[in-house]
């Protein structure tokens, strides 16, 4: 997607960037200072969707409208920052839910207009893949990124800031989506990834075994829909009122997904000859995935980086950081027209 951009000349490279994330059901705001680092961030996770077992887009948009301003006031207060000191506003312009994105875009652009500062659109997945840069032990370019969220599963070759090459992605369900759907069938509520992981800890392997789709061979794409159907059929034919059976199914399902993710990472590292792996997005909070990769990293001699747990899932800090990198390179948007890109492709975001 081509955004109308123009180049900025900054008198100094010190910027205080407000990041705005509203692509789905988290309202995230953060202040990132290019000299001092992250000053503060706030995340509000919408709970209105729990009763529906999934995100209701219209309710998500309305909740973002309700929460953005109070969250901004809170953020400024905890960061001890006056809004007049904000030097730019970065916001998620896609991919995501169109209404939710629109709310964030209107908020960001209106605020930028009132403050007389530039604004910049950020790709949500670029935010995720740069999230580990917020840590003191940040990865160095080039690296391979495994992005595993509720909407995407991607393997990206990252040569530099803005130089992204998609080398594999899910052909159907995303990994997080599969976690959520199986969690729902097990009665764990929505979103269910973290709850499923907790349940899986009480289970053991060996009682159930599920397929590992597209795991063998050189293919770097993913497919989780067949696995999901297979697990769904097992759930239907099992006595899930028995807590142990439920936990064993969760454990075997999680093992299958992680086996696929880990194997694809190893194949992609071999193929790209890279020795640094970044894992980000909601599913990167999964402890078993982290442990498996950590163990393999030692054996196979590569390094692995993750965002801190609160920045694995959607947040404003990753958007503020990604936006700051665009701005430092002199890139900002020109138009005040509100345009969002629900299906924005990562490689065309820069
Ligand atoms: O990145 P994210 O916050 O939102 C999207 O951009 O989609 O990811 C949310 C996803 C959900 O599907 C959620 O179930 C999953 O991340 N998730 C997990 C865990 N924590 C969150 N999946 C597996 N294990 C976890 N611990
Ligand atoms: Zn996300």
Short mmCIF file of C-alpha atoms and ligand atoms in Angstrom, two decimals:
data_model
loop_
_atom_site.label_atom_id
_atom_site.label_comp_id
_atom_site.label_asym_id
_atom_site.label_seq_id
_atom_site.Cartn_x
_atom_site.Cartn_y
_atom_site.Cartn_z
CA UNK A 1 0.00 0.00 0.00
CA UNK A 2 1.50 3.35 -0.95
CA UNK A 3 1.08 6.06 1.64
CA UNK A 4 1.64 9.69 0.71
CA UNK A 5 4.86 10.45 2.52
CA UNK A 6 7.10 13.41 2.74
CA UNK A 7 10.56 13.91 4.12
CA UNK A 8 11.18 15.83 7.29
CA UNK A 9 14.18 17.80 8.36
CA UNK A 10 14.58 17.61 12.11
CA UNK A 11 16.65 20.18 13.93
CA UNK A 12 17.59 17.58 16.46
CA UNK A 13 17.32 13.82 16.58
CA UNK A 14 15.58 13.95 19.95
CA UNK A 15 11.97 13.02 19.47
CA UNK A 16 9.23 12.17 21.91
CA UNK A 17 6.86 9.89 20.03
CA UNK A 18 3.37 8.94 21.18
CA UNK A 19 2.42 5.46 19.91
CA UNK A 20 -1.24 4.56 19.37
CA UNK A 21 -2.34 0.94 18.92
CA UNK A 22 -6.01 0.08 18.26
CA UNK A 23 -5.90 -2.64 15.59
CA UNK A 24 -8.00 -5.17 17.51
CA UNK A 25 -9.14 -5.45 21.13
CA UNK A 26 -6.27 -3.76 22.97
CA UNK A 27 -6.04 -0.02 23.37
CA UNK A 28 -2.33 0.70 23.71
CA UNK A 29 -0.55 4.01 24.20
CA UNK A 30 3.13 4.70 24.89
CA UNK A 31 5.70 7.47 24.96
CA UNK A 32 9.06 6.66 23.40
CA UNK A 33 11.92 9.13 23.65
CA UNK A 34 14.64 8.56 21.04
CA UNK A 35 17.33 9.57 23.54
CA UNK A 36 15.92 8.22 26.81
CA UNK A 37 14.00 5.16 25.58
CA UNK A 38 10.52 4.12 26.67
CA UNK A 39 9.11 6.59 29.22
CA UNK A 40 5.78 4.91 29.92
CA UNK A 41 3.05 2.80 28.38
CA UNK A 42 -0.55 1.83 29.07
CA UNK A 43 -2.59 -1.07 27.73
CA UNK A 44 -6.30 -1.56 28.16
CA UNK A 45 -7.46 -5.06 27.19
CA UNK A 46 -11.13 -5.00 26.25
CA UNK A 47 -13.15 -7.55 28.21
CA UNK A 48 -16.54 -6.90 26.60
CA UNK A 49 -15.83 -9.63 24.04
CA UNK A 50 -15.51 -12.47 26.56
CA UNK A 51 -19.26 -13.06 26.67
CA UNK A 52 -19.34 -13.46 22.86
CA UNK A 53 -16.38 -15.86 22.65
CA UNK A 54 -14.56 -13.65 20.12
CA UNK A 55 -13.97 -10.04 19.14
CA UNK A 56 -17.10 -8.11 18.08
CA UNK A 57 -15.66 -5.44 15.74
CA UNK A 58 -18.27 -2.73 16.38
CA UNK A 59 -17.92 -3.10 20.15
CA UNK A 60 -14.13 -2.97 19.80
CA UNK A 61 -14.31 0.35 17.91
CA UNK A 62 -16.69 1.87 20.45
CA UNK A 63 -14.54 0.77 23.37
CA UNK A 64 -11.43 2.33 21.79
CA UNK A 65 -13.39 5.61 21.48
CA UNK A 66 -14.25 5.44 25.18
CA UNK A 67 -10.78 4.54 26.41
CA UNK A 68 -8.26 6.52 24.32
CA UNK A 69 -8.55 9.92 26.00
CA UNK A 70 -8.56 8.74 29.63
CA UNK A 71 -5.66 6.42 28.79
CA UNK A 72 -3.72 9.32 27.28
CA UNK A 73 -4.29 11.42 30.40
CA UNK A 74 -3.09 8.53 32.54
CA UNK A 75 -0.04 7.99 30.36
CA UNK A 76 0.99 11.65 30.48
CA UNK A 77 0.53 11.68 34.24
CA UNK A 78 2.66 8.59 34.93
CA UNK A 79 5.36 9.75 32.49
CA UNK A 80 5.29 13.29 34.01
CA UNK A 81 5.07 14.69 30.48
CA UNK A 82 3.08 17.66 29.22
CA UNK A 83 1.31 16.95 25.94
CA UNK A 84 3.00 20.03 24.48
CA UNK A 85 6.29 18.09 24.61
CA UNK A 86 5.09 15.33 22.28
CA UNK A 87 7.01 15.76 19.03
CA UNK A 88 5.19 13.22 16.81
CA UNK A 89 2.35 10.72 16.84
CA UNK A 90 2.70 7.19 15.41
CA UNK A 91 -0.36 4.99 14.97
CA UNK A 92 -1.23 1.53 13.66
CA UNK A 93 -2.74 1.94 10.19
CA UNK A 94 -3.16 -1.79 9.53
CA UNK A 95 -3.60 -4.67 9.29
CA UNK A 96 -6.54 -5.11 11.67
CA UNK A 97 -10.23 -4.38 12.12
CA UNK A 98 -11.23 -1.47 9.92
CA UNK A 99 -13.36 0.36 12.52
CA UNK A 100 -10.83 -0.10 15.30
CA UNK A 101 -8.02 1.14 13.05
CA UNK A 102 -10.11 4.16 12.04
CA UNK A 103 -10.60 5.17 15.67
CA UNK A 104 -6.85 5.10 16.30
CA UNK A 105 -6.09 6.95 13.06
CA UNK A 106 -8.63 9.72 13.76
CA UNK A 107 -7.34 10.07 17.31
CA UNK A 108 -3.68 10.18 16.22
CA UNK A 109 -4.18 12.58 13.34
CA UNK A 110 -6.45 14.94 15.30
CA UNK A 111 -3.98 15.06 18.17
CA UNK A 112 -1.07 15.66 15.79
CA UNK A 113 -3.01 18.47 14.12
CA UNK A 114 -3.85 20.12 17.47
CA UNK A 115 -0.25 19.87 18.67
CA UNK A 116 1.18 20.93 15.31
CA UNK A 117 3.42 17.85 15.08
CA UNK A 118 3.92 15.21 12.38
CA UNK A 119 2.17 11.85 12.34
CA UNK A 120 3.23 8.55 10.88
CA UNK A 121 1.42 5.32 9.97
CA UNK A 122 2.94 2.07 11.28
CA UNK A 123 2.37 -1.49 10.12
CA UNK A 124 1.17 -3.56 13.09
CA UNK A 125 3.45 -6.51 12.28
CA UNK A 126 6.44 -4.21 11.88
CA UNK A 127 5.67 -3.06 15.42
CA UNK A 128 5.72 -6.69 16.62
CA UNK A 129 8.96 -7.54 14.87
CA UNK A 130 10.74 -4.51 16.28
CA UNK A 131 9.34 -4.98 19.83
CA UNK A 132 12.52 -6.75 21.09
CA UNK A 133 14.41 -3.54 20.22
CA UNK A 134 12.83 -2.03 23.34
CA UNK A 135 14.91 -4.35 25.53
CA UNK A 136 18.39 -3.52 26.82
CA UNK A 137 19.65 -6.73 25.19
CA UNK A 138 18.33 -5.93 21.69
CA UNK A 139 18.96 -8.06 18.59
CA UNK A 140 21.19 -6.73 15.81
CA UNK A 141 20.35 -6.77 12.11
CA UNK A 142 20.16 -8.99 10.14
CA UNK A 143 17.83 -11.48 11.82
CA UNK A 144 15.05 -13.92 11.14
CA UNK A 145 11.71 -13.07 12.73
CA UNK A 146 8.98 -15.54 13.61
CA UNK A 147 5.82 -13.48 14.04
CA UNK A 148 3.09 -15.47 15.76
CA UNK A 149 -0.08 -13.62 16.67
CA UNK A 150 -3.84 -14.08 16.59
CA UNK A 151 -4.05 -12.91 12.98
CA UNK A 152 -0.67 -13.83 11.49
CA UNK A 153 2.02 -16.48 11.40
CA UNK A 154 5.01 -15.27 9.40
CA UNK A 155 8.69 -15.89 8.89
CA UNK A 156 10.40 -12.67 7.88
CA UNK A 157 13.99 -12.03 6.86
CA UNK A 158 14.90 -8.68 8.42
CA UNK A 159 18.05 -7.22 6.86
CA UNK A 160 17.69 -3.76 8.31
CA UNK A 161 15.04 -1.37 9.50
CA UNK A 162 12.45 -1.35 6.66
CA UNK A 163 14.09 -4.20 4.75
CA UNK A 164 11.70 -7.06 5.24
CA UNK A 165 11.37 -10.18 3.11
CA UNK A 166 8.49 -12.54 3.77
CA UNK A 167 9.81 -16.09 3.44
CA UNK A 168 6.90 -18.05 4.90
CA UNK A 169 3.36 -17.51 6.22
CA UNK A 170 0.24 -19.36 7.20
CA UNK A 171 -1.89 -20.56 4.31
CA UNK A 172 -4.97 -20.65 6.54
CA UNK A 173 -5.35 -20.13 10.33
CA UNK A 174 -2.74 -18.23 12.31
CA UNK A 175 -1.09 -20.06 15.23
CA UNK A 176 -2.83 -17.81 17.80
CA UNK A 177 -6.15 -18.29 16.06
CA UNK A 178 -5.73 -22.09 16.35
CA UNK A 179 -4.93 -21.69 20.07
CA UNK A 180 -8.04 -19.54 20.51
CA UNK A 181 -10.34 -21.92 18.64
CA UNK A 182 -9.17 -25.01 20.51
CA UNK A 183 -9.30 -23.13 23.81
CA UNK A 184 -12.91 -22.19 23.05
CA UNK A 185 -13.83 -25.84 22.32
CA UNK A 186 -12.22 -26.80 25.63
CA UNK A 187 -14.37 -24.19 27.38
CA UNK A 188 -11.49 -21.90 28.28
CA UNK A 189 -13.00 -18.61 27.07
CA UNK A 190 -11.55 -15.99 24.76
CA UNK A 191 -8.75 -15.22 24.01
CA UNK A 192 -7.61 -18.65 25.07
CA UNK A 193 -3.89 -18.99 24.23
CA UNK A 194 -2.60 -18.24 27.72
CA UNK A 195 -5.38 -20.29 29.39
CA UNK A 196 -4.64 -23.24 27.11
CA UNK A 197 -0.96 -23.08 28.01
CA UNK A 198 -1.89 -23.09 31.71
CA UNK A 199 -4.15 -26.13 31.25
CA UNK A 200 -1.47 -27.92 29.17
CA UNK A 201 0.89 -27.74 32.16
CA UNK A 202 -1.42 -30.18 33.98
CA UNK A 203 -1.42 -32.60 31.05
CA UNK A 204 1.15 -35.00 29.69
CA UNK A 205 2.21 -36.20 26.28
CA UNK A 206 1.66 -39.76 25.07
CA UNK A 207 -2.13 -39.94 25.48
CA UNK A 208 -2.99 -38.02 22.31
CA UNK A 209 -0.96 -37.26 19.21
CA UNK A 210 -1.92 -34.73 16.55
CA UNK A 211 -0.51 -34.15 13.04
CA UNK A 212 2.26 -31.63 12.32
CA UNK A 213 1.06 -30.05 9.05
CA UNK A 214 3.68 -29.06 6.42
CA UNK A 215 6.45 -29.74 8.91
CA UNK A 216 8.78 -31.80 6.75
CA UNK A 217 10.60 -30.62 3.65
CA UNK A 218 11.74 -27.21 2.56
CA UNK A 219 8.33 -25.50 2.71
CA UNK A 220 8.41 -22.49 5.03
CA UNK A 221 4.65 -21.86 4.94
CA UNK A 222 2.38 -22.97 7.74
CA UNK A 223 -1.06 -24.55 7.89
CA UNK A 224 -2.97 -24.99 11.13
CA UNK A 225 -6.52 -25.53 9.91
CA UNK A 226 -6.22 -29.34 9.46
CA UNK A 227 -4.62 -29.69 12.88
CA UNK A 228 -7.42 -27.63 14.38
CA UNK A 229 -10.10 -29.85 12.76
CA UNK A 230 -8.32 -32.99 13.97
CA UNK A 231 -8.15 -31.68 17.55
CA UNK A 232 -11.78 -30.49 17.34
CA UNK A 233 -12.88 -33.99 16.28
CA UNK A 234 -10.92 -35.51 19.17
CA UNK A 235 -12.54 -33.09 21.62
CA UNK A 236 -16.00 -34.02 20.33
CA UNK A 237 -15.34 -37.72 20.77
CA UNK A 238 -13.67 -37.41 24.18
CA UNK A 239 -15.02 -36.97 27.68
CA UNK A 240 -13.83 -33.44 28.33
CA UNK A 241 -15.70 -33.29 31.62
CA UNK A 242 -12.64 -35.25 32.76
CA UNK A 243 -10.08 -32.54 33.60
CA UNK A 244 -7.12 -34.85 32.96
CA UNK A 245 -8.30 -35.75 29.45
CA UNK A 246 -8.85 -32.05 28.74
CA UNK A 247 -5.35 -31.20 29.93
CA UNK A 248 -3.80 -34.04 27.91
CA UNK A 249 -5.52 -32.81 24.74
CA UNK A 250 -4.32 -29.24 25.40
CA UNK A 251 -0.80 -30.51 26.00
CA UNK A 252 -0.73 -32.61 22.78
CA UNK A 253 -2.20 -29.75 20.71
CA UNK A 254 0.30 -27.23 22.06
CA UNK A 255 3.13 -29.70 21.39
CA UNK A 256 2.05 -30.08 17.74
CA UNK A 257 1.88 -26.31 17.12
CA UNK A 258 5.22 -25.71 18.82
CA UNK A 259 6.88 -28.58 16.96
CA UNK A 260 5.84 -26.97 13.67
CA UNK A 261 6.92 -23.45 14.70
CA UNK A 262 10.29 -24.62 16.01
CA UNK A 263 11.05 -26.82 13.00
CA UNK A 264 10.21 -24.02 10.56
CA UNK A 265 12.52 -21.66 12.43
CA UNK A 266 15.38 -24.13 12.21
CA UNK A 267 14.78 -24.69 8.46
CA UNK A 268 14.56 -20.94 7.83
CA UNK A 269 17.75 -20.23 9.79
CA UNK A 270 19.54 -22.87 7.72
CA UNK A 271 18.16 -21.54 4.45
CA UNK A 272 18.94 -17.88 5.17
CA UNK A 273 22.25 -18.66 6.93
CA UNK A 274 21.18 -16.26 9.68
CA UNK A 275 22.18 -16.92 13.27
CA UNK A 276 19.83 -14.59 15.11
CA UNK A 277 16.15 -15.31 15.66
CA UNK A 278 13.49 -12.92 16.94
CA UNK A 279 10.16 -14.35 18.11
CA UNK A 280 7.33 -11.87 18.63
CA UNK A 281 3.52 -11.56 18.65
CA UNK A 282 1.06 -12.90 21.23
CA UNK A 283 2.06 -16.58 20.94
CA UNK A 284 5.70 -15.67 21.70
CA UNK A 285 4.54 -15.32 25.32
CA UNK A 286 4.23 -19.12 25.38
CA UNK A 287 6.78 -20.47 27.85
CA UNK A 288 7.09 -23.91 26.24
CA UNK A 289 7.86 -22.32 22.87
CA UNK A 290 10.47 -20.09 24.49
CA UNK A 291 12.10 -22.99 26.33
CA UNK A 292 12.23 -25.23 23.25
CA UNK A 293 13.88 -22.48 21.17
CA UNK A 294 16.25 -21.58 23.99
CA UNK A 295 17.44 -25.18 24.26
CA UNK A 296 17.88 -25.51 20.49
CA UNK A 297 19.71 -22.19 20.30
CA UNK A 298 22.44 -23.59 22.52
CA UNK A 299 22.75 -26.83 20.59
CA UNK A 300 22.57 -25.27 17.12
CA UNK A 301 24.48 -22.11 17.87
CA UNK A 302 22.04 -19.32 17.20
CA UNK A 303 20.76 -16.56 19.43
CA UNK A 304 17.09 -15.98 20.20
CA UNK A 305 15.37 -12.77 21.32
CA UNK A 306 11.86 -12.05 22.57
CA UNK A 307 10.03 -8.94 23.69
CA UNK A 308 9.28 -8.78 27.43
CA UNK A 309 5.99 -10.60 28.14
CA UNK A 310 3.78 -7.48 28.21
CA UNK A 311 5.08 -6.50 24.73
CA UNK A 312 4.43 -9.92 23.14
CA UNK A 313 0.75 -9.09 22.79
CA UNK A 314 -0.55 -5.85 21.26
CA UNK A 315 0.81 -2.65 22.82
CA UNK A 316 1.52 0.99 22.06
CA UNK A 317 5.24 0.79 22.87
CA UNK A 318 6.10 -1.22 19.75
CA UNK A 319 4.18 1.28 17.61
CA UNK A 320 5.88 4.28 19.23
CA UNK A 321 9.27 2.63 18.66
CA UNK A 322 8.62 1.65 15.02
CA UNK A 323 7.18 5.12 14.36
CA UNK A 324 10.24 6.77 15.89
CA UNK A 325 12.48 4.85 13.48
CA UNK A 326 10.48 6.12 10.48
CA UNK A 327 10.62 9.65 11.83
CA UNK A 328 14.36 9.49 12.53
CA UNK A 329 14.77 8.62 8.87
CA UNK A 330 12.77 11.68 7.97
CA UNK A 331 9.56 9.91 7.00
CA UNK A 332 6.12 11.14 8.06
CA UNK A 333 2.67 11.37 6.48
CA UNK A 334 1.43 14.39 4.68
CA UNK A 335 -2.30 13.86 4.49
CA UNK A 336 -4.79 14.43 7.28
CA UNK A 337 -7.30 12.24 5.42
CA UNK A 338 -8.07 9.17 7.49
CA UNK A 339 -7.05 6.08 5.58
CA UNK A 340 -6.43 2.65 7.09
CA UNK A 341 -5.35 -0.64 5.54
CA UNK A 342 -7.05 -3.70 7.11
CA UNK A 343 -5.10 -6.08 4.83
CA UNK A 344 -1.80 -4.22 4.58
CA UNK A 345 1.08 -6.47 3.44
CA UNK A 346 4.25 -6.14 5.52
CA UNK A 347 6.76 -5.98 2.66
CA UNK A 348 4.96 -2.99 1.13
CA UNK A 349 4.72 -1.03 4.37
CA UNK A 350 7.87 1.03 3.99
O1 LIG B 1 -0.22 -10.19 18.94
P1 LIG B 1 -1.55 -10.36 19.59
O2 LIG B 1 -1.80 -9.66 20.88
O3 LIG B 1 -2.71 -9.91 18.65
C1 LIG B 1 -2.70 -10.00 17.28
O4 LIG B 1 -2.00 -9.19 16.63
O5 LIG B 1 -3.40 -10.91 16.79
O6 LIG B 1 -1.74 -11.93 19.76
C2 LIG B 1 -2.85 -12.46 20.40
C3 LIG B 1 -2.79 -13.97 20.28
C4 LIG B 1 -4.09 -14.64 20.70
O7 LIG B 1 -4.46 -15.57 19.72
C5 LIG B 1 -3.71 -15.32 22.01
O8 LIG B 1 -4.46 -16.47 22.29
C6 LIG B 1 -2.26 -15.67 21.75
O9 LIG B 1 -1.75 -14.52 21.09
N1 LIG B 1 -1.51 -15.92 23.00
C7 LIG B 1 -0.93 -17.11 23.30
C8 LIG B 1 -0.36 -16.95 24.59
N2 LIG B 1 -0.60 -15.67 25.02
C9 LIG B 1 -1.30 -15.04 24.02
N3 LIG B 1 -0.86 -18.25 22.62
C10 LIG B 1 -0.20 -19.29 23.20
N4 LIG B 1 0.36 -19.23 24.41
C11 LIG B 1 0.32 -18.08 25.14
N5 LIG B 1 0.87 -18.03 26.36
ZN1 LIG B 2 -0.64 -8.06 17.22
#
